[in-house]
mmCIF file of C-alpha atoms in Angstrom:
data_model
loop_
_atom_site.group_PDB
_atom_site.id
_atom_site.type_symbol
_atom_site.label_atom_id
_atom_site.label_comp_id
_atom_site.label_asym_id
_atom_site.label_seq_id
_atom_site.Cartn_x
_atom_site.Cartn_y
_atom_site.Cartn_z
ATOM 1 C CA UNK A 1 -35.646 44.172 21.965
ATOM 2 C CA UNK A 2 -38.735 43.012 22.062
ATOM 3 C CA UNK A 3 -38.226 40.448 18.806
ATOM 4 C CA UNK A 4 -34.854 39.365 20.366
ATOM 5 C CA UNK A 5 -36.647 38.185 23.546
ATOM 6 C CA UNK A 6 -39.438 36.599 21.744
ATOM 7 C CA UNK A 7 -36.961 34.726 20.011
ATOM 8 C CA UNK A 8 -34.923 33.684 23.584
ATOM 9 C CA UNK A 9 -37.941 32.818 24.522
ATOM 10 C CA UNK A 10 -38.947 30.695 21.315
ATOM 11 C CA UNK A 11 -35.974 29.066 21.642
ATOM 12 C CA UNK A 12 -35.994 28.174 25.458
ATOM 13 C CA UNK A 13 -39.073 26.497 25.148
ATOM 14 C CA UNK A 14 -38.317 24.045 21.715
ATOM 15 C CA UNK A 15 -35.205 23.082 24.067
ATOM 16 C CA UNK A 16 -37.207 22.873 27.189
ATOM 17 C CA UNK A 17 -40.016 20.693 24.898
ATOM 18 C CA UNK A 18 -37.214 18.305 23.841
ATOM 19 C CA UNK A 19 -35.656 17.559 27.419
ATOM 20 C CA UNK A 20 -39.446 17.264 28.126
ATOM 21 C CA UNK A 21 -39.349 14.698 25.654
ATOM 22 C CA UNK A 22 -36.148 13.283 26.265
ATOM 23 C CA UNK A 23 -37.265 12.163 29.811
ATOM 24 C CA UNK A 24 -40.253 10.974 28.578
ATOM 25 C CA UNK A 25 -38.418 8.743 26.480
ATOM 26 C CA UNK A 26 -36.310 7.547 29.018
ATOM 27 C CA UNK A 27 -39.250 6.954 31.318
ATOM 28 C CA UNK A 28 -40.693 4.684 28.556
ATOM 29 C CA UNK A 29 -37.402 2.711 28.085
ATOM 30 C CA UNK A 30 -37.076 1.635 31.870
ATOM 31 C CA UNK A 31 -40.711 0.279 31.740
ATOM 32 C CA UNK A 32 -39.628 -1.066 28.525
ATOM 33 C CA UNK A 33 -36.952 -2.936 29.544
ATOM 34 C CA UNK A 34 -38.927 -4.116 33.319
ATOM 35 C CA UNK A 35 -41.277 -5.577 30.935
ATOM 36 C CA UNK A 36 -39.432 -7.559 28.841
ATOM 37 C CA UNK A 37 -37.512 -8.887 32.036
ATOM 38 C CA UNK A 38 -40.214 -9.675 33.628
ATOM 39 C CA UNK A 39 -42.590 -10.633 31.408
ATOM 40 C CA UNK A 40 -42.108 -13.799 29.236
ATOM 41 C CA UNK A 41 -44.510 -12.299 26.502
ATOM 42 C CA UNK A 42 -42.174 -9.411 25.715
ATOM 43 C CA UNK A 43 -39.109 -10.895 26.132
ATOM 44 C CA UNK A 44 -38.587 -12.121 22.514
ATOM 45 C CA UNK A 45 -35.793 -10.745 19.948
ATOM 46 C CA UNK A 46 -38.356 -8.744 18.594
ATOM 47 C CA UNK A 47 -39.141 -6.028 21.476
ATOM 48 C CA UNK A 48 -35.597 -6.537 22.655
ATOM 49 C CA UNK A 49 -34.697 -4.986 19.825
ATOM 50 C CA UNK A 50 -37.241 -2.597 19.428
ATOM 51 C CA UNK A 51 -35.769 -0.953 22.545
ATOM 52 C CA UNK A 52 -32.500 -1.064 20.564
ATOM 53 C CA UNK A 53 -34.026 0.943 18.541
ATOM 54 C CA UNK A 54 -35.542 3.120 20.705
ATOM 55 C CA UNK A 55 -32.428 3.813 22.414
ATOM 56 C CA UNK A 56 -31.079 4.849 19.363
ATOM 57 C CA UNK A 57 -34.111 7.011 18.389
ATOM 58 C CA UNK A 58 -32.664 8.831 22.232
ATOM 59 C CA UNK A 59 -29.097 9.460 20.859
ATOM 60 C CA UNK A 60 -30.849 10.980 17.683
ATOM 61 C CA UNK A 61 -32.320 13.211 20.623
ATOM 62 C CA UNK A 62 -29.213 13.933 22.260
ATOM 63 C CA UNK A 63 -27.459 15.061 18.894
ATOM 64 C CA UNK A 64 -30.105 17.593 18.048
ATOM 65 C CA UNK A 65 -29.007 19.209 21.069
ATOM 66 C CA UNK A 66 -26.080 18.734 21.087
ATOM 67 C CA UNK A 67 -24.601 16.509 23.447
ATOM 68 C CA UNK A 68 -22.338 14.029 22.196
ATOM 69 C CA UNK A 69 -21.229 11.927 25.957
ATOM 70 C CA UNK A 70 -25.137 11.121 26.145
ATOM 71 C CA UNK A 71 -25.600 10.503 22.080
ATOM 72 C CA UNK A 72 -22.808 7.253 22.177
ATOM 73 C CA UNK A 73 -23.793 6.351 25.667
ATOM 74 C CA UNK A 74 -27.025 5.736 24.128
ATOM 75 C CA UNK A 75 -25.894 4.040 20.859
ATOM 76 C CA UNK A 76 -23.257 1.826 22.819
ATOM 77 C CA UNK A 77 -26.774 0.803 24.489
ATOM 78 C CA UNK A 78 -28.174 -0.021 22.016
ATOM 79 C CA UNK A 79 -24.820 -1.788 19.943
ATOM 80 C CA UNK A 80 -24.554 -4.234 23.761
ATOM 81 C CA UNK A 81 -28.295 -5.084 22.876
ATOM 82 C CA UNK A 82 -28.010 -5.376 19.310
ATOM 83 C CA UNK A 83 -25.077 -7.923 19.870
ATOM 84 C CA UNK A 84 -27.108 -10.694 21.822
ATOM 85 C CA UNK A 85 -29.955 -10.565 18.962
ATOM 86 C CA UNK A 86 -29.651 -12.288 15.647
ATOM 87 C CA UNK A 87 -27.126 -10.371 13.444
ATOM 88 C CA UNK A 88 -29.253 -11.708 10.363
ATOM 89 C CA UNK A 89 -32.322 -10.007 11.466
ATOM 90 C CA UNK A 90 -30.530 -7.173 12.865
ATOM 91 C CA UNK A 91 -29.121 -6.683 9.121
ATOM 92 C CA UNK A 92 -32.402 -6.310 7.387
ATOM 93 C CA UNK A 93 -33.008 -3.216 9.941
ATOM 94 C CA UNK A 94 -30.114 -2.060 9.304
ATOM 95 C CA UNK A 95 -30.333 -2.103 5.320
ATOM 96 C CA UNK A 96 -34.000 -0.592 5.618
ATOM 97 C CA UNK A 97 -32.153 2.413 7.215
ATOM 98 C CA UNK A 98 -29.564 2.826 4.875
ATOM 99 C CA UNK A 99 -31.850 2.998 2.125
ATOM 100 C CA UNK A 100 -33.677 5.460 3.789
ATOM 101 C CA UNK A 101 -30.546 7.552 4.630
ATOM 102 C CA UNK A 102 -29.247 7.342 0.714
ATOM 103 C CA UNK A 103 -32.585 8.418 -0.236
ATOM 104 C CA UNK A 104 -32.492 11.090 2.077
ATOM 105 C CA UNK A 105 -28.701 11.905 0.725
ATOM 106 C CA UNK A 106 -30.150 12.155 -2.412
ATOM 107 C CA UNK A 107 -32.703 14.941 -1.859
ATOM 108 C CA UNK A 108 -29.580 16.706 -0.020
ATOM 109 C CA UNK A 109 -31.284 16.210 3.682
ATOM 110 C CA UNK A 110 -27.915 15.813 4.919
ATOM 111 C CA UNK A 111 -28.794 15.906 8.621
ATOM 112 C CA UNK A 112 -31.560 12.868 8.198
ATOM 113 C CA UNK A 113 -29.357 11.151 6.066
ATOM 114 C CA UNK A 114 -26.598 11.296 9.059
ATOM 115 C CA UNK A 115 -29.197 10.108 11.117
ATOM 116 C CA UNK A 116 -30.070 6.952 9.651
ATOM 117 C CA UNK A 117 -26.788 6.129 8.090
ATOM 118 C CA UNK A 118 -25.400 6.099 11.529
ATOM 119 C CA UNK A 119 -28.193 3.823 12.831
ATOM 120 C CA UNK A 120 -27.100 1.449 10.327
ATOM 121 C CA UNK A 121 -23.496 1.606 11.058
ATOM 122 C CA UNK A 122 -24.002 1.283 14.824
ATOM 123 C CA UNK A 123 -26.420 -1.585 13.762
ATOM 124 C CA UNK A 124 -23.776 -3.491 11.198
ATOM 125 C CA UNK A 125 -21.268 -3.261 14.130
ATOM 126 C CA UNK A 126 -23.108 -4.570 16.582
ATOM 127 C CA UNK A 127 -24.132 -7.540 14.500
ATOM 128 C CA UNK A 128 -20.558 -7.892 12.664
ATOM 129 C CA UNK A 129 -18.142 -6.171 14.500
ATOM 130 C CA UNK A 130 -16.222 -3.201 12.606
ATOM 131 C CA UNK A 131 -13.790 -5.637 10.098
ATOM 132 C CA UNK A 132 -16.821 -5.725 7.509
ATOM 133 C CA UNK A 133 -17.554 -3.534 3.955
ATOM 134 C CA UNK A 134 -21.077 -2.875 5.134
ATOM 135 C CA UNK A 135 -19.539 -0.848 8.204
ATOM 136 C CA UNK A 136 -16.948 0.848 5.280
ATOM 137 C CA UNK A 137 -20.004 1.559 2.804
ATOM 138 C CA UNK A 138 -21.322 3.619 6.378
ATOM 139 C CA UNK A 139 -18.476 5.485 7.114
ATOM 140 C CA UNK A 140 -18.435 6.424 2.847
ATOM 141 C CA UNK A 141 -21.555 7.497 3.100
ATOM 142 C CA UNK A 142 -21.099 9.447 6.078
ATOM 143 C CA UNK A 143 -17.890 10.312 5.236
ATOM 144 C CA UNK A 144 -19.196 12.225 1.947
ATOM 145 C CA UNK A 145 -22.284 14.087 4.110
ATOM 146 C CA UNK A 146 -19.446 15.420 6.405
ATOM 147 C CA UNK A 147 -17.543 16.973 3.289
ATOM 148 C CA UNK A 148 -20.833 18.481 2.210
ATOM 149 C CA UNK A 149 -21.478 19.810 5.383
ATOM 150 C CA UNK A 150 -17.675 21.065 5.325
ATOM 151 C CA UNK A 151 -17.114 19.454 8.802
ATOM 152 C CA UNK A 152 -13.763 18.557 7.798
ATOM 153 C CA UNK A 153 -12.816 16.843 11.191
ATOM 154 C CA UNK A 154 -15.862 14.580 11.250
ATOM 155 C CA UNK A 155 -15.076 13.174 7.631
ATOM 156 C CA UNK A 156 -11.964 12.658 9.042
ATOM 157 C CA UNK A 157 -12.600 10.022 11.559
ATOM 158 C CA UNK A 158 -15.260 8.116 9.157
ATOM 159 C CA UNK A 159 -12.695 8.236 6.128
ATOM 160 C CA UNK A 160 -9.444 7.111 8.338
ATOM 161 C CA UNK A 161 -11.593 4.627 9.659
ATOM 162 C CA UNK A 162 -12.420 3.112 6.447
ATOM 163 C CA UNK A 163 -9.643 3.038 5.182
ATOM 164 C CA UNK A 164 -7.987 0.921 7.659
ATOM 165 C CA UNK A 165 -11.058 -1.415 7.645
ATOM 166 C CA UNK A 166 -10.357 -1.796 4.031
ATOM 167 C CA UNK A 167 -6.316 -2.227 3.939
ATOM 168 C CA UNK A 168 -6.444 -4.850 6.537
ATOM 169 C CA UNK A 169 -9.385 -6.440 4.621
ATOM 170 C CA UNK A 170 -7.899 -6.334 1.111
ATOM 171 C CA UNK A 171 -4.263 -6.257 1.574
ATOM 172 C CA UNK A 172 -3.970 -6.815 -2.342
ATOM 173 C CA UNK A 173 -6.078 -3.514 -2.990
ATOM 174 C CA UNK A 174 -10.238 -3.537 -4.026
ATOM 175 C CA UNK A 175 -12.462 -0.936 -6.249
ATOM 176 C CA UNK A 176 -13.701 -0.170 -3.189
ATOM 177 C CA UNK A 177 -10.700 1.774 -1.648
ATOM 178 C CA UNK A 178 -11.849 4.749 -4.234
ATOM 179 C CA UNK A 179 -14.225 6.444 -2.042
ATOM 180 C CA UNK A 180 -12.243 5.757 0.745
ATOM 181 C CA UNK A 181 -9.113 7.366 -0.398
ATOM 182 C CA UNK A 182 -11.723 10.165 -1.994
ATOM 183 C CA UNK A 183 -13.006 10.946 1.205
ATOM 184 C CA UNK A 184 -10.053 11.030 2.408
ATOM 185 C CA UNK A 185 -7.726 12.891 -0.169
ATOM 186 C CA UNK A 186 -11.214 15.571 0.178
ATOM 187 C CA UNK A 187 -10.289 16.248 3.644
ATOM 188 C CA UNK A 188 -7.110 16.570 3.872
ATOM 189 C CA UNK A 189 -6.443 18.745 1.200
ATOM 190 C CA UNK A 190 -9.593 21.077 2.657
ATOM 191 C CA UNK A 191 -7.463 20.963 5.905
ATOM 192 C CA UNK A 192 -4.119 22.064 3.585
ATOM 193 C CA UNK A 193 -6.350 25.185 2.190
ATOM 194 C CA UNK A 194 -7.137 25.985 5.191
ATOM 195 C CA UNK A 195 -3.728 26.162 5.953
ATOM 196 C CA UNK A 196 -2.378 28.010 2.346
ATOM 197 C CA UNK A 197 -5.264 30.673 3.180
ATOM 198 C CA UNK A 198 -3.456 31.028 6.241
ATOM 199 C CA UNK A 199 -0.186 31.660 4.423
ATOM 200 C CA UNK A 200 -1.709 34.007 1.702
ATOM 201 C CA UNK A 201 -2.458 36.418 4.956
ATOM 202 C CA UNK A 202 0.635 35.861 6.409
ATOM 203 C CA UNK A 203 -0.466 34.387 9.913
ATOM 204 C CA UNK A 204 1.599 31.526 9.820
ATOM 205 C CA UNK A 205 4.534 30.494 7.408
ATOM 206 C CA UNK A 206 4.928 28.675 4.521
ATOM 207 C CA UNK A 207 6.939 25.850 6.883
ATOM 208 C CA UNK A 208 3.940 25.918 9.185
ATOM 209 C CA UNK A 209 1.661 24.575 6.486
ATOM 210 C CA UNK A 210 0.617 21.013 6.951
ATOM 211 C CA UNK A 211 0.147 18.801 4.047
ATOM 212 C CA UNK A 212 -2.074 16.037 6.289
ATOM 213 C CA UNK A 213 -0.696 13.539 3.944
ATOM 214 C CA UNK A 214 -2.799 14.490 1.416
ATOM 215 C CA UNK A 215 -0.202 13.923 -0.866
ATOM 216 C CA UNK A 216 0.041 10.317 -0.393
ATOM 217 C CA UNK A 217 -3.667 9.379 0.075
ATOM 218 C CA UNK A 218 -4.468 11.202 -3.465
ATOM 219 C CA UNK A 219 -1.599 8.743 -4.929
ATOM 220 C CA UNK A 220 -3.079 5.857 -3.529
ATOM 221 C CA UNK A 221 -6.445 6.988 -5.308
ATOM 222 C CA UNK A 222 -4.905 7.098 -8.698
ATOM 223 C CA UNK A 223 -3.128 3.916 -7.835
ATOM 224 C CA UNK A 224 -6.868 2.424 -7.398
ATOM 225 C CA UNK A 225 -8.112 4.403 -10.221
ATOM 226 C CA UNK A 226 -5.138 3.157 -12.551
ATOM 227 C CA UNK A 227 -5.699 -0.591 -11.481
ATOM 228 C CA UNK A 228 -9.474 -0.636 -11.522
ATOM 229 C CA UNK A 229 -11.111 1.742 -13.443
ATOM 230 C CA UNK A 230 -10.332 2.820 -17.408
ATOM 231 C CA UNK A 231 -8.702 6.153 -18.695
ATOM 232 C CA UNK A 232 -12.184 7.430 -19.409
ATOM 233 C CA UNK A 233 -13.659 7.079 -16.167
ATOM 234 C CA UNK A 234 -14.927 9.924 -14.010
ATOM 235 C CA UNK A 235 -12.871 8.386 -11.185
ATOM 236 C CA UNK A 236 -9.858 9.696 -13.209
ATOM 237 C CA UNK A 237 -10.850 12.794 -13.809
ATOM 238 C CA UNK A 238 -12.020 13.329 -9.888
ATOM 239 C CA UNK A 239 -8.470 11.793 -8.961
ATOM 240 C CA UNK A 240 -6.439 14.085 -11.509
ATOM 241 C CA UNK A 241 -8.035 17.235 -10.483
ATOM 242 C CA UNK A 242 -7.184 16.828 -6.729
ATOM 243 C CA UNK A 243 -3.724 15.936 -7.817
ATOM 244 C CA UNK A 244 -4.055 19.010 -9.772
ATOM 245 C CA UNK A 245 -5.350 21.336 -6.648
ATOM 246 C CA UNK A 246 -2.835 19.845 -4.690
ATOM 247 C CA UNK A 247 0.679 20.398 -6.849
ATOM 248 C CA UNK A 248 -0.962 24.035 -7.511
ATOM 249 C CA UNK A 249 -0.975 24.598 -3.780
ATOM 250 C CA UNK A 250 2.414 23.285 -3.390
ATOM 251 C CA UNK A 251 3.871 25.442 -6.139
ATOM 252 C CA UNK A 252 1.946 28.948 -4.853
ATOM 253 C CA UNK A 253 3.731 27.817 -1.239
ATOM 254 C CA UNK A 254 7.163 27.712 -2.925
ATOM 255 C CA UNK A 255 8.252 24.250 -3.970
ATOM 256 C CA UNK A 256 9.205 24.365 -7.190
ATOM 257 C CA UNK A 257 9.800 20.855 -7.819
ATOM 258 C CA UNK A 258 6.115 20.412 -7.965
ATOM 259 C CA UNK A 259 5.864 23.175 -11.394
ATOM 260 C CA UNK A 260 8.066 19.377 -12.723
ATOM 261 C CA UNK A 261 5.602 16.914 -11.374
ATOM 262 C CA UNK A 262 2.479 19.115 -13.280
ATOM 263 C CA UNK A 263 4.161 18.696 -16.346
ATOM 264 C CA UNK A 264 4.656 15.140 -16.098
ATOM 265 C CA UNK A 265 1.103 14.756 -14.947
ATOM 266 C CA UNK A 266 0.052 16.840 -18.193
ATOM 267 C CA UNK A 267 1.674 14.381 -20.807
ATOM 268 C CA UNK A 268 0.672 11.010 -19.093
ATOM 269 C CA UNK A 269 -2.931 12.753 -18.917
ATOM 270 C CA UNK A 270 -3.162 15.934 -20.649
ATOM 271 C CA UNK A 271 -7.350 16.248 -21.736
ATOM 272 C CA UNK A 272 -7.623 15.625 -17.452
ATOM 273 C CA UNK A 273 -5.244 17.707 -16.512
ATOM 274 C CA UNK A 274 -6.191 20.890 -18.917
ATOM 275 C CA UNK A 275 -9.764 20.245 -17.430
ATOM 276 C CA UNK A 276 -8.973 20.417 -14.181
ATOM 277 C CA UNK A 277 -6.454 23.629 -14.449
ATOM 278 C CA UNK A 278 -9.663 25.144 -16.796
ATOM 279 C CA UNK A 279 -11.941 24.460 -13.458
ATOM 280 C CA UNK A 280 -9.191 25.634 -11.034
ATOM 281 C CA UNK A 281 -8.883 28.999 -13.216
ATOM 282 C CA UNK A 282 -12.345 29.541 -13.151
ATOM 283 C CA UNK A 283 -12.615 28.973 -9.353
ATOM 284 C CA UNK A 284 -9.675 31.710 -8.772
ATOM 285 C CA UNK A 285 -11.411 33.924 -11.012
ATOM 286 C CA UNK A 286 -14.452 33.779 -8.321
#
């Protein structure tokens, strides 16, 4: 008893020292912004957007605990000021943090990486507006921590997101759309395990399984994959062995007409396709 109310009490007062230093920084933003309104010295694009910054430092306050409303009311802050400052400037802020966060990716501190990966985005929109591959190479990047992080629902919105940025920017299809439609296909065929484990202990039935169009955004990776990249490439192989996953599921839920499209699959790319049934065995056998 006594450990559990050391640690309520632990735990109380790291919250009650970040709301301490929550108001704190909000205290320090309204004298920050009185002084560069009213005092010609500090109101430059420089400290304006410095207190950008610092309101974005504030969401990255809210989110650690917890509250979303406050986190994007304080980024939308920051994206109005951000807006009325030079978008060429604002860039090279914004490219210092996404370095950071891919470094930070890198080393697998997923929660930092989020962090500054979604100062730069917020910082590329503001400057750009959302229409732009800088904002898609964001939502990738924060796409693929999501999936990591198994937070299937937050990938979700990054990787729908990009994708639209990039079909209404290259109509005629790009290399690019690969991690898109990756990040995509990756969640939506999390969301249809989800949904065959469901099946396997009969809570719901094999009608009430939802394919969340992963079918369709795993063809549209190959079709990239088959345009842009050679028969060789580890995009193929990635692309063939959710194609795989996916027509296995299908099968085990009772459409046979997908036991057909493996076997086609297997003679347009056999070496792929044993590969990926080799990995899927071996991940059963776990």
């Amino acid at each position: 008893m006594a450990t559990i109310c050391g640690n309520l009490y632990a735990t109380n007062d790291k919250l009650n020292n970040k709301l301490l230093s929550i108001n704190y920084r909000w205290k320090k933003l309204d004298y920050y912004g009185k002084l560069i309104e009213n005092n010609d010295l500090y109101n430059t694009e420089y400290y304006r957007r410095d207190r950008a910054l610092e309101y974005q430092e504030l969401g990255d306050q809210y989110a650690e605990i917890r509250d979303s409303a406050k986190l994007i009311n304080c980024y939308n802050i920051a994206k109005d000021i951000l807006s009325k400052l030079s978008a060429d400037e604002n860039k090279k802020y914004a490219e210092g943090f996404m370095i950071k966060g891919s470094e930070e990716l890198t080393n697998q501190n997923f929660k930092e990486a989020e962090k500054y990966i979604r100062k730069s985005l917020n910082i590329y929109i503001a400057s750009y507006g959302e229409a732009n591959t800088d904002v898609v190479l964001c939502l990738d990047a924060l796409g693929s921590i999501y999936l990591k992080r198994n937070r299937l629902y937050d990938c979700k919105v990054c990787a729908d997101k990009a994708v639209s940025i990039m079909e209404a920017l290259y109509p005629e299809g790009s290399p690019d759309f690969y991690t898109c439609y990756m990040n995509q296909s990756a969640y939506r065929l999390g969301l249809l395990n989800i949904d065959s484990q469901k099946f396997a202990k009969n809570i719901i039935s094999s009608q009430q399984v939802n394919d969340y169009g992963a079918e369709d955004s795993i063809n549209k990776m190959l079709e990239t994959v088959e345009s842009f990249f050679s028969d060789n490439s580890e995009e193929l192989e990635t692309t063939i062995g959710f194609l795989v996953n996916l027509y296995f599921i299908k099968y085990a839920l009772g459409d046979t007409s997908y036991g057909q499209k493996m076997k086609t699959l297997a003679a347009k790319y056999p070496q792929h396709v044993k590969k990926a049934m080799d990995n899927l065995q071996k991940q059963i056998g776990k």
